[in-house]
Amino acid sequence: MAAPMELFCWSGGWGLPSVDLDSLAVLTYARFTGAPLKVHKITNPWRSPSGTLPALRTSHGEVISVPHKIITHLRKEKYNADYDLSARQGADTLAFMSLLEEKLLPVLVHTFWIDAKNYVEVTRKWYAEAMPFPLNFFLPGRMQRQHMERLQLLCGEHRPENEEELEKELYQEARECLTLLSQRLGSQKFFFGDAPASLDAFVFSYLALLLQIKLPSGKLQAHLRGLHNLCAYCTHILSLYFPWDGGKGQIEGCGCQPLGEWAGIQALASLPTFLPCPSAEMPPPRQTSVGSETEEEPYRRRYQILSVLAGLAAMVGYALLSGIVSIQRAAPARTPGTRALGMAEEDEEE
């Protein structure tokens, strides 16, 4: 029997199954198709088989770390959310995916990683509290630099030199993109009718992060919360596919109502084959902190002790190398026979 597929993704927060855009998109697509995945929600990317998140370990042991390639592999394994789409709908999917990456992705990167107030009070705060010591001291800053480079690539050569003009241009295009998405969705449950497709997984991941997280500088949130059909769309997906991640509640400030309990049961009973299959990981509702749901119990104390020892060793080493602490010893009178031993001690001390 082949080994089960394993998905490694960032852990959840703020009522979302994952706080990372790419992880949330892959996880949502897997729920749409019912792919039987063993999901590992972690806060240490070094525990991933690729060193990055998200990552998929296939049943044959292959590791895939690019979101689009992960979804392509799931399609090859017969978990295809776009199976019933027409050629026209497939072309629309490609067009809207390009629109999201060009118009909406730069603003999400700017909102969470470049905007100083949001980064300090929300993004860095969450990752620093969730990551194990000592990664929480330097990894959030490294991630911010990577997102800065990503934003430069997204903006390309036409990037304005003035940062204020760049920000104004980015947010204006993002508002236009959200309005277009709202008009395209209309009163439908999903973008192509009553069944979700891959486009819905990506659109949901973009919108849910903006709607669910409380941002001190939410320049795009007010516009998005005014588009009530998009708010109801996100609430519907959270309630239907991620009820154990806090998805039964109403998204704050958007004015839309979540599915009632009976309405949710009826909707589940009437859904076709895109519901998660019984073999997929369906953890029961639980109330735990981020740390407790991401670490395995037998090894948590060992990780904590090793982390503390590593941190102490790093601080002592830094203190010795920087000269904050020095070791002085009295030089005893040496005999010719002890000179070699004295040199060895000095080399080791250095």
mmCIF file of C-alpha atoms in Angstrom:
data_model
loop_
_atom_site.group_PDB
_atom_site.id
_atom_site.type_symbol
_atom_site.label_atom_id
_atom_site.label_comp_id
_atom_site.label_asym_id
_atom_site.label_seq_id
_atom_site.Cartn_x
_atom_site.Cartn_y
_atom_site.Cartn_z
ATOM 1 C CA MET A 1 0.000 0.000 0.000
ATOM 2 C CA ALA A 2 1.364 3.394 -1.009
ATOM 3 C CA ALA A 3 2.197 5.903 1.697
ATOM 4 C CA PRO A 4 -0.320 8.740 2.134
ATOM 5 C CA MET A 5 0.410 12.151 0.692
ATOM 6 C CA GLU A 6 1.587 14.644 3.307
ATOM 7 C CA LEU A 7 1.067 18.398 3.167
ATOM 8 C CA PHE A 8 3.282 20.685 5.252
ATOM 9 C CA CYS A 9 1.872 24.189 5.636
ATOM 10 C CA TRP A 10 1.948 27.186 7.951
ATOM 11 C CA SER A 11 -0.243 26.904 11.011
ATOM 12 C CA GLY A 12 -3.502 28.825 11.385
ATOM 13 C CA GLY A 13 -4.490 31.956 13.244
ATOM 14 C CA TRP A 14 -7.171 34.642 13.350
ATOM 15 C CA GLY A 15 -9.836 32.007 12.655
ATOM 16 C CA LEU A 16 -8.120 30.874 9.440
ATOM 17 C CA PRO A 17 -6.744 27.386 8.756
ATOM 18 C CA SER A 18 -3.428 28.962 7.735
ATOM 19 C CA VAL A 19 -1.969 32.468 7.953
ATOM 20 C CA ASP A 20 0.127 32.074 4.813
ATOM 21 C CA LEU A 21 -1.299 32.931 1.400
ATOM 22 C CA ASP A 22 0.214 30.005 -0.518
ATOM 23 C CA SER A 23 -0.470 27.484 2.252
ATOM 24 C CA LEU A 24 -4.081 28.639 2.506
ATOM 25 C CA ALA A 25 -4.620 28.305 -1.257
ATOM 26 C CA VAL A 26 -3.243 24.743 -1.395
ATOM 27 C CA LEU A 27 -5.104 23.676 1.738
ATOM 28 C CA THR A 28 -8.384 25.092 0.395
ATOM 29 C CA TYR A 29 -7.963 23.348 -2.954
ATOM 30 C CA ALA A 30 -7.327 20.060 -1.156
ATOM 31 C CA ARG A 31 -10.538 20.505 0.842
ATOM 32 C CA PHE A 32 -12.486 21.300 -2.328
ATOM 33 C CA THR A 33 -11.364 18.084 -4.016
ATOM 34 C CA GLY A 34 -11.345 15.811 -0.980
ATOM 35 C CA ALA A 35 -7.711 14.828 -1.521
ATOM 36 C CA PRO A 36 -6.665 12.399 1.243
ATOM 37 C CA LEU A 37 -3.781 14.334 2.734
ATOM 38 C CA LYS A 38 -2.046 14.026 6.057
ATOM 39 C CA VAL A 39 -1.731 17.694 6.988
ATOM 40 C CA HIS A 40 1.097 18.996 9.165
ATOM 41 C CA LYS A 41 0.426 22.551 10.348
ATOM 42 C CA ILE A 42 3.743 23.827 11.633
ATOM 43 C CA THR A 43 5.441 27.108 12.515
ATOM 44 C CA ASN A 44 8.990 26.048 11.714
ATOM 45 C CA PRO A 45 9.705 25.854 7.965
ATOM 46 C CA TRP A 46 12.900 23.912 8.661
ATOM 47 C CA ARG A 47 10.725 20.955 9.683
ATOM 48 C CA SER A 48 9.373 20.833 6.129
ATOM 49 C CA PRO A 49 11.073 18.291 3.828
ATOM 50 C CA SER A 50 11.924 21.138 1.425
ATOM 51 C CA GLY A 51 12.771 23.756 4.043
ATOM 52 C CA THR A 52 9.904 25.923 2.773
ATOM 53 C CA LEU A 53 6.138 26.034 3.205
ATOM 54 C CA PRO A 54 3.896 24.799 1.727
ATOM 55 C CA ALA A 55 5.407 21.482 0.660
ATOM 56 C CA LEU A 56 3.842 18.224 -0.490
ATOM 57 C CA ARG A 57 5.435 14.824 0.006
ATOM 58 C CA THR A 58 3.842 12.515 -2.546
ATOM 59 C CA SER A 59 3.018 8.858 -2.021
ATOM 60 C CA HIS A 60 6.253 8.042 -3.885
ATOM 61 C CA GLY A 61 8.409 10.233 -1.636
ATOM 62 C CA GLU A 62 8.811 13.128 -4.086
ATOM 63 C CA VAL A 63 8.763 16.604 -2.518
ATOM 64 C CA ILE A 64 6.976 19.485 -4.289
ATOM 65 C CA SER A 65 7.180 22.996 -2.866
ATOM 66 C CA VAL A 66 5.586 25.343 -5.445
ATOM 67 C CA PRO A 67 1.813 25.875 -4.909
ATOM 68 C CA HIS A 68 0.881 25.592 -8.598
ATOM 69 C CA LYS A 69 2.950 22.412 -8.959
ATOM 70 C CA ILE A 70 1.319 20.934 -5.849
ATOM 71 C CA ILE A 71 -2.127 21.543 -7.345
ATOM 72 C CA THR A 72 -0.978 20.102 -10.682
ATOM 73 C CA HIS A 73 0.139 16.929 -8.903
ATOM 74 C CA LEU A 74 -3.210 16.640 -7.116
ATOM 75 C CA ARG A 75 -4.909 16.890 -10.505
ATOM 76 C CA LYS A 76 -2.746 14.049 -11.809
ATOM 77 C CA GLU A 77 -3.893 12.004 -8.816
ATOM 78 C CA LYS A 78 -7.522 12.508 -9.976
ATOM 79 C CA TYR A 79 -8.318 15.283 -7.473
ATOM 80 C CA ASN A 80 -9.303 17.911 -10.006
ATOM 81 C CA ALA A 81 -11.607 20.759 -9.009
ATOM 82 C CA ASP A 82 -11.674 21.998 -12.638
ATOM 83 C CA TYR A 83 -12.777 18.710 -14.196
ATOM 84 C CA ASP A 84 -16.254 19.943 -15.170
ATOM 85 C CA LEU A 85 -15.176 23.368 -16.458
ATOM 86 C CA SER A 86 -15.680 24.241 -20.096
ATOM 87 C CA ALA A 87 -12.917 25.574 -22.326
ATOM 88 C CA ARG A 88 -14.276 29.096 -21.848
ATOM 89 C CA GLN A 89 -14.262 28.723 -18.084
ATOM 90 C CA GLY A 90 -10.730 27.360 -18.199
ATOM 91 C CA ALA A 91 -9.622 30.446 -20.120
ATOM 92 C CA ASP A 92 -11.404 32.668 -17.581
ATOM 93 C CA THR A 93 -9.546 30.874 -14.790
ATOM 94 C CA LEU A 94 -6.177 31.675 -16.361
ATOM 95 C CA ALA A 95 -7.182 35.290 -16.947
ATOM 96 C CA PHE A 96 -8.348 35.863 -13.378
ATOM 97 C CA MET A 97 -5.325 34.088 -11.924
ATOM 98 C CA SER A 98 -3.104 36.460 -13.882
ATOM 99 C CA LEU A 99 -5.179 39.401 -12.640
ATOM 100 C CA LEU A 100 -4.790 38.294 -9.008
ATOM 101 C CA GLU A 101 -1.015 37.966 -9.283
ATOM 102 C CA GLU A 102 -0.618 41.272 -11.087
ATOM 103 C CA LYS A 103 -3.066 43.507 -9.201
ATOM 104 C CA LEU A 104 -3.829 41.966 -5.817
ATOM 105 C CA LEU A 105 -0.714 40.050 -4.792
ATOM 106 C CA PRO A 106 1.569 43.143 -4.642
ATOM 107 C CA VAL A 107 -0.862 44.856 -2.262
ATOM 108 C CA LEU A 108 -1.071 41.822 0.010
ATOM 109 C CA VAL A 109 2.725 41.686 0.194
ATOM 110 C CA HIS A 110 2.842 45.421 0.898
ATOM 111 C CA THR A 111 0.051 45.270 3.479
ATOM 112 C CA PHE A 112 1.507 42.502 5.625
ATOM 113 C CA TRP A 113 5.259 42.804 5.090
ATOM 114 C CA ILE A 114 6.117 46.332 3.939
ATOM 115 C CA ASP A 115 3.649 48.577 5.792
ATOM 116 C CA ALA A 116 5.615 49.323 8.977
ATOM 117 C CA LYS A 117 2.653 49.477 11.350
ATOM 118 C CA ASN A 118 1.060 46.261 10.113
ATOM 119 C CA TYR A 119 4.371 44.428 10.055
ATOM 120 C CA VAL A 120 5.375 45.366 13.610
ATOM 121 C CA GLU A 121 1.991 45.014 15.297
ATOM 122 C CA VAL A 122 0.538 42.071 13.359
ATOM 123 C CA THR A 123 2.828 40.101 11.047
ATOM 124 C CA ARG A 124 6.099 40.033 12.971
ATOM 125 C CA LYS A 125 4.236 39.722 16.266
ATOM 126 C CA TRP A 126 2.390 36.585 15.136
ATOM 127 C CA TYR A 127 5.435 34.853 13.652
ATOM 128 C CA ALA A 128 7.665 35.774 16.593
ATOM 129 C CA GLU A 129 5.152 34.312 19.059
ATOM 130 C CA ALA A 130 4.454 31.206 16.977
ATOM 131 C CA MET A 131 7.993 30.246 15.964
ATOM 132 C CA PRO A 132 10.223 28.269 18.320
ATOM 133 C CA PHE A 133 13.213 29.887 19.987
ATOM 134 C CA PRO A 134 15.705 30.959 18.643
ATOM 135 C CA LEU A 135 14.189 31.086 15.113
ATOM 136 C CA ASN A 136 11.746 33.791 16.206
ATOM 137 C CA PHE A 137 14.633 36.239 16.626
ATOM 138 C CA PHE A 138 15.832 36.294 13.030
ATOM 139 C CA LEU A 139 13.478 34.361 10.728
ATOM 140 C CA PRO A 140 10.655 36.975 10.559
ATOM 141 C CA GLY A 141 13.198 39.589 9.437
ATOM 142 C CA ARG A 142 14.568 37.253 6.783
ATOM 143 C CA MET A 143 11.040 36.559 5.556
ATOM 144 C CA GLN A 144 10.377 40.302 5.332
ATOM 145 C CA ARG A 145 13.468 40.799 3.149
ATOM 146 C CA GLN A 146 12.332 37.955 0.887
ATOM 147 C CA HIS A 147 8.909 39.576 0.491
ATOM 148 C CA MET A 148 10.560 42.915 -0.305
ATOM 149 C CA GLU A 149 12.452 41.218 -3.122
ATOM 150 C CA ARG A 150 9.222 39.556 -4.229
ATOM 151 C CA LEU A 151 7.458 42.914 -4.387
ATOM 152 C CA GLN A 152 10.248 44.362 -6.515
ATOM 153 C CA LEU A 153 9.877 41.491 -8.965
ATOM 154 C CA LEU A 154 6.095 41.907 -9.065
ATOM 155 C CA CYS A 155 6.340 45.643 -9.754
ATOM 156 C CA GLY A 156 8.939 45.150 -12.479
ATOM 157 C CA GLU A 157 10.649 47.906 -14.411
ATOM 158 C CA HIS A 158 7.628 50.224 -14.355
ATOM 159 C CA ARG A 159 7.886 50.753 -10.615
ATOM 160 C CA PRO A 160 7.676 54.479 -9.678
ATOM 161 C CA GLU A 161 10.718 55.834 -7.866
ATOM 162 C CA ASN A 162 8.556 57.622 -5.302
ATOM 163 C CA GLU A 163 7.312 55.164 -2.659
ATOM 164 C CA GLU A 164 4.138 57.175 -2.063
ATOM 165 C CA GLU A 165 3.259 57.112 -5.743
ATOM 166 C CA LEU A 166 3.960 53.377 -5.861
ATOM 167 C CA GLU A 167 1.721 52.710 -2.876
ATOM 168 C CA LYS A 168 -1.073 54.875 -4.290
ATOM 169 C CA GLU A 169 -0.881 53.116 -7.656
ATOM 170 C CA LEU A 170 -0.840 49.631 -6.115
ATOM 171 C CA TYR A 171 -3.849 50.211 -3.892
ATOM 172 C CA GLN A 172 -5.863 51.847 -6.661
ATOM 173 C CA GLU A 173 -5.326 48.840 -8.935
ATOM 174 C CA ALA A 174 -6.169 46.460 -6.077
ATOM 175 C CA ARG A 175 -9.489 48.237 -5.430
ATOM 176 C CA GLU A 176 -10.361 47.958 -9.114
ATOM 177 C CA CYS A 177 -9.476 44.251 -9.040
ATOM 178 C CA LEU A 178 -11.733 43.622 -6.019
ATOM 179 C CA THR A 179 -14.613 45.458 -7.678
ATOM 180 C CA LEU A 180 -14.171 43.350 -10.817
ATOM 181 C CA LEU A 181 -14.176 40.144 -8.738
ATOM 182 C CA SER A 182 -17.368 41.241 -7.007
ATOM 183 C CA GLN A 183 -19.071 41.916 -10.329
ATOM 184 C CA ARG A 184 -17.909 38.561 -11.752
ATOM 185 C CA LEU A 185 -19.128 36.601 -8.707
ATOM 186 C CA GLY A 186 -22.523 38.306 -8.550
ATOM 187 C CA SER A 187 -25.005 36.257 -6.532
ATOM 188 C CA GLN A 188 -23.380 32.881 -7.241
ATOM 189 C CA LYS A 189 -21.989 30.641 -4.517
ATOM 190 C CA PHE A 190 -18.743 30.173 -6.440
ATOM 191 C CA PHE A 191 -17.241 31.756 -9.519
ATOM 192 C CA PHE A 192 -18.453 29.009 -11.854
ATOM 193 C CA GLY A 193 -21.747 28.111 -10.239
ATOM 194 C CA ASP A 194 -22.563 25.812 -7.334
ATOM 195 C CA ALA A 195 -19.282 23.876 -7.227
ATOM 196 C CA PRO A 196 -15.866 25.338 -6.269
ATOM 197 C CA ALA A 197 -12.938 25.338 -8.660
ATOM 198 C CA SER A 198 -9.227 26.140 -8.402
ATOM 199 C CA LEU A 199 -9.960 29.835 -8.977
ATOM 200 C CA ASP A 200 -12.133 29.851 -5.855
ATOM 201 C CA ALA A 201 -9.260 28.423 -3.786
ATOM 202 C CA PHE A 202 -6.929 31.254 -4.789
ATOM 203 C CA VAL A 203 -9.513 34.044 -4.573
ATOM 204 C CA PHE A 204 -10.570 32.847 -1.121
ATOM 205 C CA SER A 205 -6.970 32.764 0.128
ATOM 206 C CA TYR A 206 -6.436 36.373 -0.984
ATOM 207 C CA LEU A 207 -9.694 37.724 0.411
ATOM 208 C CA ALA A 208 -9.814 35.783 3.689
ATOM 209 C CA LEU A 209 -6.476 37.177 4.855
ATOM 210 C CA LEU A 210 -7.634 40.745 4.222
ATOM 211 C CA LEU A 211 -11.019 40.217 5.849
ATOM 212 C CA GLN A 212 -10.156 38.133 8.881
ATOM 213 C CA ILE A 213 -7.011 39.780 10.248
ATOM 214 C CA LYS A 214 -7.341 42.970 12.289
ATOM 215 C CA LEU A 215 -4.944 45.450 10.718
ATOM 216 C CA PRO A 216 -4.029 48.802 12.285
ATOM 217 C CA SER A 217 -3.441 50.125 8.763
ATOM 218 C CA GLY A 218 -6.186 48.513 6.673
ATOM 219 C CA LYS A 219 -6.310 50.692 3.586
ATOM 220 C CA LEU A 220 -7.884 47.989 1.443
ATOM 221 C CA GLN A 221 -10.076 46.361 4.092
ATOM 222 C CA ALA A 222 -12.726 49.097 4.097
ATOM 223 C CA HIS A 223 -13.233 48.761 0.347
ATOM 224 C CA LEU A 224 -13.380 44.971 0.512
ATOM 225 C CA ARG A 225 -15.867 44.961 3.398
ATOM 226 C CA GLY A 226 -18.122 47.169 1.335
ATOM 227 C CA LEU A 227 -18.388 44.400 -1.264
ATOM 228 C CA HIS A 228 -20.874 42.257 0.645
ATOM 229 C CA ASN A 229 -21.053 39.375 -1.813
ATOM 230 C CA LEU A 230 -17.308 38.782 -1.460
ATOM 231 C CA CYS A 231 -17.649 38.845 2.342
ATOM 232 C CA ALA A 232 -20.491 36.312 2.224
ATOM 233 C CA TYR A 233 -18.438 34.222 -0.201
ATOM 234 C CA CYS A 234 -15.536 33.961 2.274
ATOM 235 C CA THR A 235 -17.860 33.283 5.212
ATOM 236 C CA HIS A 236 -19.558 30.503 3.235
ATOM 237 C CA ILE A 237 -16.268 28.748 2.432
ATOM 238 C CA LEU A 238 -15.011 29.038 6.003
ATOM 239 C CA SER A 239 -18.251 27.655 7.412
ATOM 240 C CA LEU A 240 -18.475 24.804 4.927
ATOM 241 C CA TYR A 241 -14.900 23.583 4.603
ATOM 242 C CA PHE A 242 -13.118 24.753 7.773
ATOM 243 C CA PRO A 243 -15.691 24.655 10.593
ATOM 244 C CA TRP A 244 -13.131 23.346 13.116
ATOM 245 C CA ASP A 245 -10.830 26.334 12.434
ATOM 246 C CA GLY A 246 -13.328 28.874 13.698
ATOM 247 C CA GLY A 247 -15.096 29.201 10.348
ATOM 248 C CA LYS A 248 -18.601 29.265 11.850
ATOM 249 C CA GLY A 249 -18.289 32.847 12.999
ATOM 250 C CA GLN A 250 -19.066 36.006 11.109
ATOM 251 C CA ILE A 251 -16.216 37.917 9.551
ATOM 252 C CA GLU A 252 -15.937 41.060 11.592
ATOM 253 C CA GLY A 253 -17.054 44.292 10.025
ATOM 254 C CA CYS A 254 -18.320 42.943 6.709
ATOM 255 C CA GLY A 255 -22.032 42.907 7.513
ATOM 256 C CA CYS A 256 -22.691 39.452 6.068
ATOM 257 C CA GLN A 257 -24.278 36.587 7.950
ATOM 258 C CA PRO A 258 -22.713 33.107 8.209
ATOM 259 C CA LEU A 259 -24.562 29.936 7.412
ATOM 260 C CA GLY A 260 -26.863 28.786 10.169
ATOM 261 C CA GLU A 261 -26.234 25.369 11.669
ATOM 262 C CA TRP A 262 -29.200 23.731 9.929
ATOM 263 C CA ALA A 263 -28.452 25.480 6.644
ATOM 264 C CA GLY A 264 -24.883 24.192 6.856
ATOM 265 C CA ILE A 265 -26.099 20.628 7.413
ATOM 266 C CA GLN A 266 -28.460 20.869 4.452
ATOM 267 C CA ALA A 267 -25.710 22.266 2.255
ATOM 268 C CA LEU A 268 -23.364 19.438 3.236
ATOM 269 C CA ALA A 269 -26.044 16.856 2.485
ATOM 270 C CA SER A 270 -26.657 18.239 -0.993
ATOM 271 C CA LEU A 271 -23.050 18.683 -2.137
ATOM 272 C CA PRO A 272 -21.663 16.404 -4.910
ATOM 273 C CA THR A 273 -18.283 14.697 -5.114
ATOM 274 C CA PHE A 274 -16.115 17.697 -4.281
ATOM 275 C CA LEU A 275 -16.587 17.219 -0.525
ATOM 276 C CA PRO A 276 -13.553 15.893 1.388
ATOM 277 C CA CYS A 277 -13.504 12.117 1.382
ATOM 278 C CA PRO A 278 -13.609 10.196 4.695
ATOM 279 C CA SER A 279 -9.930 9.324 4.444
ATOM 280 C CA ALA A 280 -8.927 12.973 4.377
ATOM 281 C CA GLU A 281 -7.733 14.384 7.649
ATOM 282 C CA MET A 282 -10.793 15.786 9.436
ATOM 283 C CA PRO A 283 -9.694 16.723 12.953
ATOM 284 C CA PRO A 284 -12.484 17.174 15.501
ATOM 285 C CA PRO A 285 -13.249 20.610 16.921
ATOM 286 C CA ARG A 286 -10.781 21.557 19.555
ATOM 287 C CA GLN A 287 -9.644 24.630 21.406
ATOM 288 C CA THR A 288 -5.901 24.721 21.582
ATOM 289 C CA SER A 289 -3.185 27.263 21.142
ATOM 290 C CA VAL A 290 -1.087 27.414 18.002
ATOM 291 C CA GLY A 291 1.883 25.836 19.730
ATOM 292 C CA SER A 292 -0.051 22.903 21.144
ATOM 293 C CA GLU A 293 -1.595 21.872 17.843
ATOM 294 C CA THR A 294 1.640 22.025 15.889
ATOM 295 C CA GLU A 295 4.008 20.116 18.159
ATOM 296 C CA GLU A 296 3.866 16.426 18.920
ATOM 297 C CA GLU A 297 3.448 15.820 22.640
ATOM 298 C CA PRO A 298 6.238 13.248 23.243
ATOM 299 C CA TYR A 299 8.873 15.493 21.679
ATOM 300 C CA ARG A 300 7.804 18.969 22.773
ATOM 301 C CA ARG A 301 9.756 19.020 26.041
ATOM 302 C CA ARG A 302 12.839 17.719 24.273
ATOM 303 C CA TYR A 303 12.574 20.497 21.669
ATOM 304 C CA GLN A 304 12.162 23.107 24.402
ATOM 305 C CA ILE A 305 15.219 21.897 26.324
ATOM 306 C CA LEU A 306 17.357 21.734 23.174
ATOM 307 C CA SER A 307 16.186 25.208 22.127
ATOM 308 C CA VAL A 308 17.073 26.689 25.523
ATOM 309 C CA LEU A 309 20.507 25.029 25.495
ATOM 310 C CA ALA A 310 21.152 26.242 21.942
ATOM 311 C CA GLY A 311 20.105 29.767 22.882
ATOM 312 C CA LEU A 312 22.343 29.817 25.962
ATOM 313 C CA ALA A 313 25.280 28.503 23.958
ATOM 314 C CA ALA A 314 24.717 31.170 21.292
ATOM 315 C CA MET A 315 24.553 33.986 23.865
ATOM 316 C CA VAL A 316 27.672 32.784 25.719
ATOM 317 C CA GLY A 317 29.554 32.414 22.443
ATOM 318 C CA TYR A 318 28.520 35.903 21.332
ATOM 319 C CA ALA A 319 29.563 37.381 24.671
ATOM 320 C CA LEU A 320 32.996 35.746 24.463
ATOM 321 C CA LEU A 321 33.594 36.676 20.817
ATOM 322 C CA SER A 322 32.462 40.281 21.211
ATOM 323 C CA GLY A 323 34.579 40.870 24.301
ATOM 324 C CA ILE A 324 31.646 41.498 26.635
ATOM 325 C CA VAL A 325 32.919 38.654 28.793
ATOM 326 C CA SER A 326 36.547 37.602 28.905
ATOM 327 C CA ILE A 327 38.336 34.797 30.679
ATOM 328 C CA GLN A 328 41.554 35.697 32.413
ATOM 329 C CA ARG A 329 43.773 33.208 34.121
ATOM 330 C CA ALA A 330 47.011 33.652 35.968
ATOM 331 C CA ALA A 331 50.006 32.460 34.015
ATOM 332 C CA PRO A 332 51.799 29.853 36.166
ATOM 333 C CA ALA A 333 55.500 29.338 36.006
ATOM 334 C CA ARG A 334 56.086 26.821 33.280
ATOM 335 C CA THR A 335 58.678 24.160 33.013
ATOM 336 C CA PRO A 336 59.975 23.124 29.588
ATOM 337 C CA GLY A 337 57.913 19.970 29.771
ATOM 338 C CA THR A 338 54.599 21.854 30.067
ATOM 339 C CA ARG A 339 54.981 24.273 27.136
ATOM 340 C CA ALA A 340 53.167 22.091 24.623
ATOM 341 C CA LEU A 341 50.230 21.690 26.978
ATOM 342 C CA GLY A 342 50.034 25.452 27.548
ATOM 343 C CA MET A 343 49.820 26.173 23.781
ATOM 344 C CA ALA A 344 47.031 23.662 23.375
ATOM 345 C CA GLU A 345 45.012 25.366 26.103
ATOM 346 C CA GLU A 346 45.484 28.801 24.504
ATOM 347 C CA ASP A 347 44.387 27.568 21.060
ATOM 348 C CA GLU A 348 41.298 25.953 22.530
ATOM 349 C CA GLU A 349 40.429 29.131 24.429
ATOM 350 C CA GLU A 350 40.627 31.204 21.250
#
